[in-house]
Coordinates of C-alpha atoms in Angstrom, one line a residue:
X1 CA -129.4 -90.5 7.1
X2 CA -125.8 -89.5 6.3
X3 CA -123.7 -89.0 9.4
X4 CA -120.5 -87.5 7.9
X5 CA -121.5 -84.0 8.8
X6 CA -121.5 -85.0 12.4
X7 CA -117.8 -86.1 12.3
X8 CA -116.3 -83.0 13.9
X9 CA -118.8 -83.0 16.8
X10 CA -118.2 -86.7 17.4
X11 CA -114.4 -86.2 17.5
X12 CA -115.0 -83.3 20.0
X13 CA -117.2 -85.5 22.0
X14 CA -114.7 -88.3 22.2
X15 CA -112.0 -85.9 23.3
X16 CA -114.3 -84.4 25.9
X17 CA -115.3 -87.8 27.2
X18 CA -111.8 -89.1 27.5
X19 CA -110.9 -85.9 29.5
X20 CA -114.0 -86.1 31.6
X21 CA -113.7 -89.7 32.5
X22 CA -110.2 -91.1 31.6
X23 CA -110.8 -94.5 33.1
X24 CA -113.7 -95.4 30.9
X25 CA -113.3 -98.6 28.8
X26 CA -113.0 -98.7 25.1
X27 CA -116.2 -100.7 24.9
X28 CA -118.2 -98.2 26.9
X29 CA -116.7 -95.3 24.9
X30 CA -117.8 -96.9 21.7
X31 CA -121.3 -97.3 23.1
X32 CA -121.4 -93.6 24.2
X33 CA -120.2 -92.6 20.7
X34 CA -122.9 -94.6 19.0
X35 CA -125.6 -93.0 21.3
X36 CA -124.2 -89.6 20.5
X37 CA -124.5 -90.3 16.8
X38 CA -128.1 -91.4 17.2
X39 CA -129.0 -88.3 19.1
X40 CA -127.2 -86.0 16.6
X41 CA -128.8 -87.7 13.7
X42 CA -132.2 -87.5 15.3
X43 CA -132.5 -91.3 15.9
X44 CA -133.4 -92.9 19.1
X45 CA -134.3 -96.4 20.0
X46 CA -137.0 -97.0 22.6
X47 CA -138.4 -100.5 22.4
X48 CA -138.5 -100.3 18.7
X49 CA -136.4 -98.2 16.3
X50 CA -138.0 -94.9 15.4
X51 CA -136.8 -92.1 13.2
X52 CA -137.2 -88.5 14.0
X53 CA -136.5 -85.5 11.8
X54 CA -135.3 -82.3 13.4
X55 CA -135.6 -78.6 12.4
X56 CA -133.7 -75.7 14.0
X57 CA -135.5 -73.6 16.6
X58 CA -135.2 -69.9 17.3
X59 CA -132.9 -70.8 20.2
X60 CA -129.5 -71.8 18.8
X61 CA -129.0 -74.3 21.6
X62 CA -132.2 -76.2 20.8
X63 CA -133.7 -78.4 18.1
X64 CA -137.3 -79.2 17.8
X65 CA -138.6 -82.6 16.7
X66 CA -140.3 -82.1 13.3
X67 CA -142.8 -84.8 13.9
X68 CA -146.4 -85.0 14.7
X69 CA -145.6 -87.7 17.2
X70 CA -143.2 -85.7 19.4
X71 CA -144.3 -82.1 19.0
X72 CA -144.4 -81.8 22.8
X73 CA -140.6 -82.5 23.1
X74 CA -137.9 -79.9 22.9
X75 CA -134.4 -81.4 22.6
X76 CA -131.1 -79.6 23.1
X77 CA -128.8 -79.7 20.1
X78 CA -125.9 -81.6 21.5
X79 CA -125.5 -83.3 25.0
X80 CA -122.3 -82.9 26.9
X81 CA -120.1 -85.9 27.7
X82 CA -121.2 -85.6 31.3
X83 CA -124.8 -85.8 30.3
X84 CA -124.2 -88.9 28.2
X85 CA -122.2 -90.6 30.9
X86 CA -124.8 -89.8 33.6
X87 CA -127.6 -91.2 31.5
X88 CA -125.8 -94.4 30.6
X89 CA -125.1 -95.1 34.3
X90 CA -128.6 -93.9 35.4
X91 CA -130.5 -96.1 33.0
X92 CA -128.3 -99.0 33.7
X93 CA -129.0 -98.7 37.4
X94 CA -132.7 -98.1 36.8
X95 CA -132.9 -101.2 34.8
X96 CA -131.3 -103.3 37.5
X97 CA -133.7 -101.8 40.1
X98 CA -136.8 -102.6 37.9
X99 CA -137.6 -98.9 37.6
X100 CA -137.9 -98.8 33.8
X101 CA -141.6 -99.0 33.1
X102 CA -143.6 -100.1 30.0
X103 CA -145.8 -97.5 28.3
X104 CA -148.8 -99.4 29.8
X105 CA -147.4 -99.2 33.3
X106 CA -146.3 -95.5 32.9
X107 CA -149.7 -94.2 31.9
X108 CA -151.2 -95.7 35.0
X109 CA -148.6 -94.4 37.5
X110 CA -148.7 -93.8 40.5
X111 CA -151.2 -96.8 40.4
X112 CA -149.3 -100.0 40.0
X113 CA -149.9 -103.7 40.5
X114 CA -149.6 -104.8 44.2
X115 CA -147.3 -107.6 43.0
X116 CA -144.8 -105.0 41.7
X117 CA -141.5 -104.9 43.7
X118 CA -141.9 -101.2 44.2
X119 CA -145.6 -101.2 45.1
X120 CA -145.0 -99.8 48.6
X121 CA -142.8 -97.0 47.3
X122 CA -145.5 -96.0 44.8
X123 CA -148.0 -95.7 47.6
X124 CA -145.7 -93.1 49.2
X125 CA -145.3 -91.3 45.9
X126 CA -149.1 -91.4 45.4
X127 CA -149.7 -89.7 48.7
X128 CA -147.1 -87.0 48.2
X129 CA -148.4 -86.3 44.7
X130 CA -152.0 -86.0 46.0
X131 CA -150.9 -83.5 48.7
X132 CA -149.0 -81.4 46.1
X133 CA -152.0 -81.4 43.7
X134 CA -154.4 -80.4 46.4
X135 CA -152.1 -77.6 47.5
X136 CA -151.6 -76.2 44.0
X137 CA -155.3 -76.6 43.1
X138 CA -156.3 -74.5 46.1
X139 CA -154.5 -71.5 44.6
X140 CA -157.4 -71.3 42.1
X141 CA -155.4 -69.4 39.5
X142 CA -153.3 -70.0 36.4
X143 CA -150.0 -71.7 37.2
X144 CA -146.9 -72.2 35.2
X145 CA -145.2 -75.3 36.7
X146 CA -141.7 -76.6 36.0
X147 CA -140.6 -80.1 37.2
X148 CA -136.9 -80.5 37.2
X149 CA -135.8 -84.1 36.9
X150 CA -139.2 -85.3 35.6
X151 CA -137.8 -88.6 34.3
X152 CA -140.6 -90.5 32.6
X153 CA -143.1 -87.7 33.2
X154 CA -145.7 -89.4 35.4
X155 CA -145.9 -86.6 37.9
X156 CA -145.8 -83.8 35.3
X157 CA -148.7 -85.6 33.7
X158 CA -150.6 -85.6 37.0
X159 CA -149.9 -81.9 37.6
X160 CA -151.1 -81.0 34.1
X161 CA -154.6 -82.2 35.1
X162 CA -154.9 -79.2 37.5
X163 CA -157.3 -76.7 35.9
X164 CA -155.7 -73.7 34.1
X165 CA -152.2 -75.1 34.4
X166 CA -149.2 -75.4 32.0
X167 CA -146.5 -77.8 33.0
X168 CA -142.9 -78.2 31.7
X169 CA -141.1 -81.4 32.5
X170 CA -137.3 -81.0 32.3
X171 CA -134.6 -83.7 32.4
X172 CA -131.2 -84.4 30.9
X173 CA -132.2 -88.1 30.6
X174 CA -133.3 -88.4 27.0
X175 CA -134.3 -92.1 27.2
X176 CA -137.1 -91.6 29.7
X177 CA -138.0 -88.2 28.4
X178 CA -138.6 -89.6 24.9
X179 CA -141.0 -92.1 26.5
X180 CA -142.7 -89.4 28.4
X181 CA -143.3 -87.3 25.3
X182 CA -144.6 -90.3 23.4
X183 CA -147.0 -91.6 26.2
X184 CA -148.4 -88.2 27.2
X185 CA -148.4 -86.7 23.8
X186 CA -152.2 -86.0 23.9
X187 CA -152.0 -83.6 26.8
X188 CA -152.1 -80.0 25.5
X189 CA -151.0 -78.6 28.9
X190 CA -147.8 -80.5 29.1
X191 CA -144.5 -80.3 27.3
X192 CA -141.0 -81.8 27.9
X193 CA -137.6 -80.2 27.5
X194 CA -134.3 -82.1 27.4
X195 CA -131.5 -80.2 29.1
X196 CA -130.0 -78.8 32.3
X197 CA -131.7 -75.7 33.7
X198 CA -128.3 -74.4 34.9
X199 CA -127.3 -74.0 31.2
X200 CA -129.8 -71.2 30.8
X201 CA -132.0 -73.4 28.6
X202 CA -135.2 -71.7 30.1
X203 CA -133.7 -68.4 30.9
X204 CA -136.4 -66.4 29.1
X205 CA -139.2 -68.1 31.2
X206 CA -140.5 -67.6 34.7
X207 CA -142.6 -70.1 36.7
X208 CA -145.1 -70.0 39.6
X209 CA -143.8 -73.3 40.9
X210 CA -140.5 -75.1 40.4
X211 CA -140.6 -78.7 41.6
X212 CA -137.9 -81.2 42.6
X213 CA -139.6 -84.6 43.3
X214 CA -137.0 -87.3 44.0
X215 CA -134.4 -85.3 42.0
X216 CA -132.6 -82.7 44.2
X217 CA -130.1 -85.4 45.3
X218 CA -128.6 -85.4 41.8
X219 CA -127.4 -81.8 42.3
X220 CA -124.1 -81.3 44.1
X221 CA -125.1 -78.1 46.0
X222 CA -128.6 -77.6 47.2
X223 CA -127.9 -73.9 47.9
X224 CA -126.6 -73.2 44.4
X225 CA -129.5 -74.9 42.5
X226 CA -132.1 -73.2 44.8
X227 CA -130.5 -69.8 44.3
X228 CA -130.5 -70.4 40.6
X229 CA -134.1 -71.5 40.5
X230 CA -135.2 -68.4 42.6
X231 CA -134.2 -66.3 39.5
X232 CA -136.6 -68.4 37.4
X233 CA -139.6 -67.7 39.7
X234 CA -142.3 -65.1 39.3
X235 CA -142.6 -62.6 42.1
X236 CA -144.8 -64.9 44.3
X237 CA -143.3 -68.1 43.0
X238 CA -142.4 -71.2 45.1
X239 CA -139.8 -74.0 44.9
X240 CA -141.1 -77.3 46.2
X241 CA -138.7 -80.2 47.3
X242 CA -140.2 -83.5 48.0
X243 CA -139.6 -87.3 48.0
X244 CA -136.0 -86.9 49.0
X245 CA -134.1 -87.7 52.2
X246 CA -132.3 -85.0 54.1
X247 CA -129.7 -85.6 56.8
X248 CA -128.3 -84.1 59.9
X249 CA -124.7 -83.1 59.5
X250 CA -123.3 -86.0 61.5
X251 CA -125.3 -88.5 59.4
X252 CA -124.0 -87.5 56.0
X253 CA -120.7 -89.6 56.0
X254 CA -122.6 -92.7 57.0
X255 CA -125.2 -92.1 54.3
X256 CA -122.4 -91.7 51.7
X257 CA -120.9 -95.0 52.7
X258 CA -124.2 -96.8 52.4
X259 CA -124.8 -95.2 49.0
X260 CA -121.4 -96.4 47.8
X261 CA -122.0 -99.9 49.1
X262 CA -125.4 -100.0 47.4
X263 CA -124.1 -99.0 44.0
X264 CA -121.1 -101.2 44.4
X265 CA -123.5 -104.1 45.0
X266 CA -125.2 -103.3 41.6
X267 CA -121.9 -103.3 39.8
X268 CA -121.5 -99.6 39.3
X269 CA -119.7 -97.9 42.2
X270 CA -119.1 -94.8 40.0
X271 CA -122.8 -93.9 40.1
X272 CA -122.3 -92.8 43.7
X273 CA -120.3 -89.8 42.3
X274 CA -123.6 -88.5 40.9
X275 CA -125.6 -88.9 44.1
X276 CA -125.5 -86.2 46.8
X277 CA -126.6 -86.1 50.4
X278 CA -128.0 -82.8 51.4
X279 CA -128.1 -81.5 55.0
X280 CA -131.2 -80.2 56.8
X281 CA -129.2 -77.0 57.6
X282 CA -129.1 -76.1 53.9
X283 CA -132.6 -74.8 54.1
X284 CA -131.9 -72.3 56.8
X285 CA -130.6 -69.5 54.5
X286 CA -133.9 -69.5 52.6
X287 CA -137.4 -68.3 53.3
X288 CA -138.9 -71.8 53.7
X289 CA -141.8 -73.7 55.3
X290 CA -142.1 -77.4 56.0
X291 CA -145.4 -78.4 54.5
X292 CA -145.2 -82.0 55.6
X293 CA -143.2 -83.4 58.6
X294 CA -143.0 -87.2 58.3
X295 CA -142.2 -87.9 61.9
X296 CA -144.7 -85.9 63.9
X297 CA -146.9 -87.7 66.4
X298 CA -150.0 -87.2 64.4
X299 CA -148.5 -88.7 61.3
X300 CA -147.3 -91.7 63.3
X301 CA -150.7 -92.1 64.8
X302 CA -152.2 -92.1 61.4
X303 CA -149.8 -94.9 60.4
X304 CA -148.0 -92.7 57.8
X305 CA -145.0 -94.4 56.2
X306 CA -143.8 -91.4 54.1
X307 CA -140.2 -90.8 55.3
X308 CA -139.7 -87.6 53.2
X309 CA -140.3 -84.0 54.3
X310 CA -142.0 -81.6 51.9
X311 CA -140.1 -78.3 51.7
X312 CA -141.5 -75.1 50.2
X313 CA -139.1 -72.2 49.5
X314 CA -140.5 -68.7 48.7
X315 CA -138.9 -66.2 46.5

């Protein structure tokens, strides 16, 4: 495919990237540019090289994959420099942490081999997913669900199994989103969208449930993202936040130092700039309920090891 028509966008991207992150090395800049070209040209490498053709959608900010393989994936036209930078760092860290899963592993999640290094973590995610599915199933009505920061789509896929439910998995991370769309292509109740909800990418849609599962920590302001999402809810809609640590105000500085030390040990201290530590007090300005309290006496007696609260915020 000829790439000459993408030249102006590539030049704009390079200028934006240099301005956004002036300390980036020439080698990494070249890698980002190559990835930008692949995305613009509709090419993406995931295990093996595959070619996608794109056609324009009714929304000028979107393109749709013109392929029977990925008809469940909606891709924004052009990622920002910030999106590309975050994805490069995020995937790099995920690889070091052994959190990039094969298709065969992904389709079985949250079940995973007991020998896997994250087996115990997946037992926690499995329990929290089961609680959420039971809660939503008990509503016994049609639900439109949006998962923000869906990553490889394993939880969106589980939610799509709830009767009379339509699920949208949203993420700016094209690498994992592409895998999600490929692996879960056969599910008619599930689709994936690449982009940032704050850009208005889903402004014409309302949801019964908006979910942040292990993703709210990538948003700098909990209050701002929650207020934004409230505008995307139906009248009786709910926001659910789970699988994320929250801190007392006095604990945040210590948590920031530990996060910086952790990413520094992995060779990418700059990733700490994309990870945010939210305070318990941030819930207080909303109409919220705590649906799961990890440190109650009953949970301790039961031997529960889930350290994360489950917060539900009503519109």
